[in-house]
């Protein structure tokens, strides 16, 4: 490297003082970013990638401090700079984009005013008169339609993708030299993710800015970055050019990460580390042969769910003799869909947020009543049962659910064991302490949860362990159908790989059917025999996973597929 | 905005009707016979019967109720049996006394508690945080009558700085002409500055007592709410954009943190207004709380009913004000109006 790097982090160690003593979140990290370069920092949760970037901005929590090493930003020693100097730097020279765009904006301040706050802080007083225009310009730059109107919008009036554009506008308003993007697209739909990433790259290239992209997604890093830094447990394990690192990963952790990333042309077993994958393949039970010509387990016909468009005040309005609103007063969340799931089959339900996939799964679970249509489960018309009474019926035990967030879906006051036996205590026929405990341990063994963890509370378990508890709870009553609502969306890729394999094994061993609700086509393909693609309440495409992914017919499916960032080369 | 206010007031009507019915029934269900009470211990049975007839208590309950609601509709709250005065007039005189005291106490409390809470939240673990904790714990753990007595002991009895705790105005001054009912304002309108100073000096001790008590919930809520907002992501974004600490704390954190504080304020206010009987006793304050309790003890129906109804109306209005304030602060609330 000939020129001096824009950002040079040498031997950085960040410490947090906690109740259990000092924790080193980042240890001896060396990172440099050249002018105009795009660098990715890749790692799983707890790898210290975000902490590193906070240290660069010096916005660590009160408990955290830079213990060792130096951070030089274009000749300024960040560690030694005064708070006033740092304030000048932040926003004007280095700015940041955060993970959750909606939470990153002040909810009760107009977005235009928020952009102006930044402009006013950093731009010379002489230009004050021009400020309204500058903020609008910043909004225009991130391709927000009708920026003059949006200037007066509040964050809650904008979509997630739109909010992220505002956050980008905020970050780029003062033309900084370095942009740090901390998981900028997590939680956004794939097509939105692509649009947002393209926008970031386009703008930073045009302004000749350097970018640090912090992400857990190797595909994203490969698609958009020049160089990749891989971090594990607070240390940098590998730094290489993006093309090289995928072709020839050096460190075992990098290899493991790459293996675990779902991509085209691999099977579920390939995601696991080599030895484990082989072991899993050998020990995997033979799939229960599904009898041909049998009736489907779940049959859904012309299912419709409508919501009234206005809020609760409408009824009161009617009470006082108001005339009904002129616009159509219902919104069709699910618009006449039909599909079936066979015995032992797993079907993926794919679509972006708001497409009606969750509404569909909730109607099948009888958590919601449908407006019209048929839901037949195992030859029985469960659609006719009112949701309120369904929870107490024996049929309920045969449909179970695994939820998206493993933490939020466990009662924080229940131990793992209590959570697992909960459905048995409600609906099962096992009575007595010892019998329940025995069943609980049996289930724990099935999902690979060590027995000594059974008496812990959720906050004492890792994400993967909590996911296992959620799965054990779902299979406790020998269900025939399990609805998996994005069960791995909140997990790291390596944990996701293990959980997906576990789900696959359990399905084969117990002969269950899955309805797998997800936005991630790559993950769905691995686990599901068939895929249903939904959009605005309708099914746009349906077929075998291989066919839909390799040869999509519908334009929307094609769009979804191309939006997924892929690592350049498969690993051998 | 006006339609929202109108709608809110309309929603309050059913609850007010409920209050009227419940208070009527409750006062009837109370033990004690007002007729016997007023006839005195030496009265004969005939005399008691006669009083009962005079009071209309011999009529069936339903008839009593209709007579009562009919009077209410004409703005007649009935007459107090103990004082013989119309209840409406008594409440009109006493409510401003309570309101003036409570408002002043609350203003003093807000002026101290909110900055204290904000400072404690921005510097957790510092001396100001500890000061906040100590003051609020002390303030809430000392009963108002005790703090009131301590203040009277020192500032009136020992030091003699404040006047005797005997009502709203020194005996040498006559009450100003009633405009708002608040002596501080009325004396100013009448340009009677001597009386103003007297009214103020009478108010200082009881208002301080109230402020000490109400400091705790307000400061605590401000601190907790500020802490939550300061650790939120948009504050981090604001910091990462290099905004000055003042902008971050005032424009970004404080406005968001105000919402729960306003709710607390409304609860503290309504509590202080009606429930501060002991305070009114200690300072011989002619307020509404002591009036209601005295009436309750002597089984005097009309003032109790009048008091409960007044408080219900106050509560409805207070909630309306809070809702409007919410709408001013939080744009998300405006939509649902």
PDB file of N, CA and C in Angstrom, chain A residues 343-398:
ATOM      1  N   UNK A 343     -48.749 -35.858   3.529  1.00  0.00           N
ATOM      2  CA  UNK A 343     -48.145 -36.455   4.725  1.00  0.00           C
ATOM      3  C   UNK A 343     -46.641 -36.529   4.527  1.00  0.00           C
ATOM      4  N   UNK A 344     -45.887 -36.087   5.507  1.00  0.00           N
ATOM      5  CA  UNK A 344     -44.427 -36.149   5.444  1.00  0.00           C
ATOM      6  C   UNK A 344     -43.808 -35.183   4.463  1.00  0.00           C
ATOM      7  N   UNK A 345     -44.597 -34.265   3.950  1.00  0.00           N
ATOM      8  CA  UNK A 345     -44.058 -33.317   2.974  1.00  0.00           C
ATOM      9  C   UNK A 345     -43.705 -32.008   3.674  1.00  0.00           C
ATOM     10  N   UNK A 346     -42.713 -31.328   3.140  1.00  0.00           N
ATOM     11  CA  UNK A 346     -42.490 -29.985   3.667  1.00  0.00           C
ATOM     12  C   UNK A 346     -42.628 -28.974   2.551  1.00  0.00           C
ATOM     13  N   UNK A 347     -43.423 -27.957   2.863  1.00  0.00           N
ATOM     14  CA  UNK A 347     -43.762 -26.955   1.860  1.00  0.00           C
ATOM     15  C   UNK A 347     -43.278 -25.593   2.352  1.00  0.00           C
ATOM     16  N   UNK A 348     -42.618 -24.879   1.474  1.00  0.00           N
ATOM     17  CA  UNK A 348     -42.145 -23.546   1.828  1.00  0.00           C
ATOM     18  C   UNK A 348     -43.120 -22.492   1.364  1.00  0.00           C
ATOM     19  N   UNK A 349     -43.393 -21.546   2.242  1.00  0.00           N
ATOM     20  CA  UNK A 349     -44.268 -20.431   1.888  1.00  0.00           C
ATOM     21  C   UNK A 349     -43.392 -19.180   1.900  1.00  0.00           C
ATOM     22  N   UNK A 350     -43.146 -18.634   0.704  1.00  0.00           N
ATOM     23  CA  UNK A 350     -42.143 -17.593   0.575  1.00  0.00           C
ATOM     24  C   UNK A 350     -42.786 -16.297   0.099  1.00  0.00           C
ATOM     25  N   UNK A 351     -42.294 -15.209   0.598  1.00  0.00           N
ATOM     26  CA  UNK A 351     -42.782 -13.920   0.125  1.00  0.00           C
ATOM     27  C   UNK A 351     -42.208 -12.828   0.991  1.00  0.00           C
ATOM     28  N   UNK A 352     -42.350 -11.583   0.546  1.00  0.00           N
ATOM     29  CA  UNK A 352     -41.804 -10.480   1.311  1.00  0.00           C
ATOM     30  C   UNK A 352     -42.801 -10.018   2.366  1.00  0.00           C
ATOM     31  N   UNK A 353     -42.361  -9.116   3.218  1.00  0.00           N
ATOM     32  CA  UNK A 353     -43.244  -8.710   4.309  1.00  0.00           C
ATOM     33  C   UNK A 353     -44.525  -8.101   3.741  1.00  0.00           C
ATOM     34  N   UNK A 354     -45.647  -8.469   4.359  1.00  0.00           N
ATOM     35  CA  UNK A 354     -46.929  -7.968   3.898  1.00  0.00           C
ATOM     36  C   UNK A 354     -47.573  -8.786   2.797  1.00  0.00           C
ATOM     37  N   UNK A 355     -46.968  -9.954   2.470  1.00  0.00           N
ATOM     38  CA  UNK A 355     -47.539 -10.735   1.365  1.00  0.00           C
ATOM     39  C   UNK A 355     -48.651 -11.652   1.844  1.00  0.00           C
ATOM     40  N   UNK A 356     -48.823 -11.779   3.158  1.00  0.00           N
ATOM     41  CA  UNK A 356     -49.907 -12.608   3.678  1.00  0.00           C
ATOM     42  C   UNK A 356     -49.473 -13.981   4.139  1.00  0.00           C
ATOM     43  N   UNK A 357     -48.167 -14.257   4.144  1.00  0.00           N
ATOM     44  CA  UNK A 357     -47.731 -15.599   4.533  1.00  0.00           C
ATOM     45  C   UNK A 357     -47.953 -15.872   6.017  1.00  0.00           C
ATOM     46  N   UNK A 358     -47.707 -14.867   6.843  1.00  0.00           N
ATOM     47  CA  UNK A 358     -47.917 -15.071   8.282  1.00  0.00           C
ATOM     48  C   UNK A 358     -49.400 -15.166   8.606  1.00  0.00           C
ATOM     49  N   UNK A 359     -50.207 -14.356   7.926  1.00  0.00           N
ATOM     50  CA  UNK A 359     -51.653 -14.430   8.130  1.00  0.00           C
ATOM     51  C   UNK A 359     -52.156 -15.832   7.792  1.00  0.00           C
ATOM     52  N   UNK A 360     -51.641 -16.393   6.681  1.00  0.00           N
ATOM     53  CA  UNK A 360     -52.047 -17.734   6.286  1.00  0.00           C
ATOM     54  C   UNK A 360     -51.692 -18.735   7.376  1.00  0.00           C
ATOM     55  N   UNK A 361     -50.450 -18.658   7.885  1.00  0.00           N
ATOM     56  CA  UNK A 361     -50.053 -19.639   8.887  1.00  0.00           C
ATOM     57  C   UNK A 361     -50.871 -19.478  10.161  1.00  0.00           C
ATOM     58  N   UNK A 362     -51.245 -18.257  10.474  1.00  0.00           N
ATOM     59  CA  UNK A 362     -52.041 -18.063  11.684  1.00  0.00           C
ATOM     60  C   UNK A 362     -53.449 -18.603  11.527  1.00  0.00           C
ATOM     61  N   UNK A 363     -53.971 -18.570  10.315  1.00  0.00           N
ATOM     62  CA  UNK A 363     -55.307 -19.133  10.111  1.00  0.00           C
ATOM     63  C   UNK A 363     -55.257 -20.656  10.200  1.00  0.00           C
ATOM     64  N   UNK A 364     -54.170 -21.243   9.670  1.00  0.00           N
ATOM     65  CA  UNK A 364     -54.036 -22.700   9.765  1.00  0.00           C
ATOM     66  C   UNK A 364     -53.915 -23.110  11.235  1.00  0.00           C
ATOM     67  N   UNK A 365     -53.188 -22.304  12.009  1.00  0.00           N
ATOM     68  CA  UNK A 365     -53.038 -22.574  13.448  1.00  0.00           C
ATOM     69  C   UNK A 365     -54.316 -22.296  14.218  1.00  0.00           C
ATOM     70  N   UNK A 366     -55.308 -21.732  13.573  1.00  0.00           N
ATOM     71  CA  UNK A 366     -56.543 -21.272  14.212  1.00  0.00           C
ATOM     72  C   UNK A 366     -56.272 -20.211  15.278  1.00  0.00           C
ATOM     73  N   UNK A 367     -55.330 -19.359  14.992  1.00  0.00           N
ATOM     74  CA  UNK A 367     -55.144 -18.196  15.865  1.00  0.00           C
ATOM     75  C   UNK A 367     -55.975 -17.042  15.335  1.00  0.00           C
ATOM     76  N   UNK A 368     -56.364 -17.182  14.085  1.00  0.00           N
ATOM     77  CA  UNK A 368     -57.175 -16.169  13.409  1.00  0.00           C
ATOM     78  C   UNK A 368     -58.306 -16.887  12.702  1.00  0.00           C
ATOM     79  N   UNK A 369     -59.438 -16.239  12.601  1.00  0.00           N
ATOM     80  CA  UNK A 369     -60.540 -16.817  11.848  1.00  0.00           C
ATOM     81  C   UNK A 369     -60.476 -16.303  10.413  1.00  0.00           C
ATOM     82  N   UNK A 370     -60.702 -17.185   9.463  1.00  0.00           N
ATOM     83  CA  UNK A 370     -60.675 -16.725   8.078  1.00  0.00           C
ATOM     84  C   UNK A 370     -61.990 -16.039   7.722  1.00  0.00           C
ATOM     85  N   UNK A 371     -61.958 -15.199   6.698  1.00  0.00           N
ATOM     86  CA  UNK A 371     -63.187 -14.554   6.245  1.00  0.00           C
ATOM     87  C   UNK A 371     -64.032 -15.560   5.464  1.00  0.00           C
ATOM     88  N   UNK A 372     -63.366 -16.294   4.559  1.00  0.00           N
ATOM     89  CA  UNK A 372     -64.069 -17.378   3.873  1.00  0.00           C
ATOM     90  C   UNK A 372     -63.038 -18.385   3.402  1.00  0.00           C
ATOM     91  N   UNK A 373     -63.488 -19.546   2.971  1.00  0.00           N
ATOM     92  CA  UNK A 373     -62.568 -20.565   2.486  1.00  0.00           C
ATOM     93  C   UNK A 373     -62.523 -21.770   3.396  1.00  0.00           C
ATOM     94  N   UNK A 374     -61.850 -22.801   2.905  1.00  0.00           N
ATOM     95  CA  UNK A 374     -61.850 -24.091   3.587  1.00  0.00           C
ATOM     96  C   UNK A 374     -60.443 -24.397   4.103  1.00  0.00           C
ATOM     97  N   UNK A 375     -60.348 -24.863   5.341  1.00  0.00           N
ATOM     98  CA  UNK A 375     -59.081 -25.390   5.862  1.00  0.00           C
ATOM     99  C   UNK A 375     -59.375 -26.798   6.355  1.00  0.00           C
ATOM    100  N   UNK A 376     -58.853 -27.803   5.633  1.00  0.00           N
ATOM    101  CA  UNK A 376     -59.110 -29.176   6.029  1.00  0.00           C
ATOM    102  C   UNK A 376     -57.807 -29.778   6.535  1.00  0.00           C
ATOM    103  N   UNK A 377     -57.827 -30.311   7.746  1.00  0.00           N
ATOM    104  CA  UNK A 377     -56.634 -30.912   8.312  1.00  0.00           C
ATOM    105  C   UNK A 377     -56.931 -32.365   8.624  1.00  0.00           C
ATOM    106  N   UNK A 378     -56.200 -33.260   7.983  1.00  0.00           N
ATOM    107  CA  UNK A 378     -56.378 -34.691   8.225  1.00  0.00           C
ATOM    108  C   UNK A 378     -57.838 -35.109   8.030  1.00  0.00           C
ATOM    109  N   UNK A 379     -58.456 -34.595   6.997  1.00  0.00           N
ATOM    110  CA  UNK A 379     -59.825 -34.978   6.682  1.00  0.00           C
ATOM    111  C   UNK A 379     -60.887 -34.258   7.491  1.00  0.00           C
ATOM    112  N   UNK A 380     -60.451 -33.361   8.366  1.00  0.00           N
ATOM    113  CA  UNK A 380     -61.404 -32.687   9.226  1.00  0.00           C
ATOM    114  C   UNK A 380     -61.464 -31.211   8.868  1.00  0.00           C
ATOM    115  N   UNK A 381     -62.645 -30.619   8.898  1.00  0.00           N
ATOM    116  CA  UNK A 381     -62.758 -29.211   8.536  1.00  0.00           C
ATOM    117  C   UNK A 381     -62.468 -28.351   9.771  1.00  0.00           C
ATOM    118  N   UNK A 382     -61.181 -28.062   9.992  1.00  0.00           N
ATOM    119  CA  UNK A 382     -60.857 -27.270  11.186  1.00  0.00           C
ATOM    120  C   UNK A 382     -61.151 -25.789  10.974  1.00  0.00           C
ATOM    121  N   UNK A 383     -61.355 -25.415   9.713  1.00  0.00           N
ATOM    122  CA  UNK A 383     -61.668 -24.022   9.434  1.00  0.00           C
ATOM    123  C   UNK A 383     -62.972 -23.583  10.080  1.00  0.00           C
ATOM    124  N   UNK A 384     -63.825 -24.583  10.393  1.00  0.00           N
ATOM    125  CA  UNK A 384     -65.119 -24.246  10.971  1.00  0.00           C
ATOM    126  C   UNK A 384     -65.036 -24.034  12.473  1.00  0.00           C
ATOM    127  N   UNK A 385     -63.885 -24.409  13.069  1.00  0.00           N
ATOM    128  CA  UNK A 385     -63.746 -24.265  14.525  1.00  0.00           C
ATOM    129  C   UNK A 385     -63.330 -22.842  14.856  1.00  0.00           C
ATOM    130  N   UNK A 386     -63.999 -22.267  15.822  1.00  0.00           N
ATOM    131  CA  UNK A 386     -63.657 -20.899  16.205  1.00  0.00           C
ATOM    132  C   UNK A 386     -62.291 -20.880  16.886  1.00  0.00           C
ATOM    133  N   UNK A 387     -61.471 -19.883  16.560  1.00  0.00           N
ATOM    134  CA  UNK A 387     -60.121 -19.829  17.144  1.00  0.00           C
ATOM    135  C   UNK A 387     -60.130 -19.884  18.669  1.00  0.00           C
ATOM    136  N   UNK A 388     -61.130 -19.297  19.292  1.00  0.00           N
ATOM    137  CA  UNK A 388     -61.130 -19.225  20.754  1.00  0.00           C
ATOM    138  C   UNK A 388     -61.231 -20.607  21.383  1.00  0.00           C
ATOM    139  N   UNK A 389     -61.963 -21.523  20.730  1.00  0.00           N
ATOM    140  CA  UNK A 389     -62.153 -22.824  21.340  1.00  0.00           C
ATOM    141  C   UNK A 389     -61.114 -23.848  20.866  1.00  0.00           C
ATOM    142  N   UNK A 390     -60.384 -23.505  19.808  1.00  0.00           N
ATOM    143  CA  UNK A 390     -59.482 -24.487  19.217  1.00  0.00           C
ATOM    144  C   UNK A 390     -58.360 -24.888  20.169  1.00  0.00           C
ATOM    145  N   UNK A 391     -57.899 -23.946  20.980  1.00  0.00           N
ATOM    146  CA  UNK A 391     -56.739 -24.198  21.838  1.00  0.00           C
ATOM    147  C   UNK A 391     -56.963 -25.352  22.797  1.00  0.00           C
ATOM    148  N   UNK A 392     -58.236 -25.673  23.120  1.00  0.00           N
ATOM    149  CA  UNK A 392     -58.513 -26.722  24.106  1.00  0.00           C
ATOM    150  C   UNK A 392     -58.825 -28.066  23.453  1.00  0.00           C
ATOM    151  N   UNK A 393     -58.898 -28.089  22.138  1.00  0.00           N
ATOM    152  CA  UNK A 393     -59.319 -29.309  21.460  1.00  0.00           C
ATOM    153  C   UNK A 393     -58.133 -30.239  21.183  1.00  0.00           C
ATOM    154  N   UNK A 394     -58.385 -31.539  21.109  1.00  0.00           N
ATOM    155  CA  UNK A 394     -57.287 -32.479  20.827  1.00  0.00           C
ATOM    156  C   UNK A 394     -56.616 -32.225  19.473  1.00  0.00           C
ATOM    157  N   UNK A 395     -57.379 -31.678  18.519  1.00  0.00           N
ATOM    158  CA  UNK A 395     -56.780 -31.408  17.205  1.00  0.00           C
ATOM    159  C   UNK A 395     -55.592 -30.438  17.327  1.00  0.00           C
ATOM    160  N   UNK A 396     -55.676 -29.583  18.323  1.00  0.00           N
ATOM    161  CA  UNK A 396     -54.663 -28.557  18.495  1.00  0.00           C
ATOM    162  C   UNK A 396     -53.279 -29.189  18.691  1.00  0.00           C
ATOM    163  N   UNK A 397     -53.250 -30.349  19.367  1.00  0.00           N
ATOM    164  CA  UNK A 397     -51.950 -30.960  19.646  1.00  0.00           C
ATOM    165  C   UNK A 397     -51.287 -31.465  18.370  1.00  0.00           C
ATOM    166  N   UNK A 398     -52.053 -31.628  17.315  1.00  0.00           N
ATOM    167  CA  UNK A 398     -51.453 -32.178  16.096  1.00  0.00           C
ATOM    168  C   UNK A 398     -50.905 -31.113  15.153  1.00  0.00           C
TER     169      UNK A 398
END
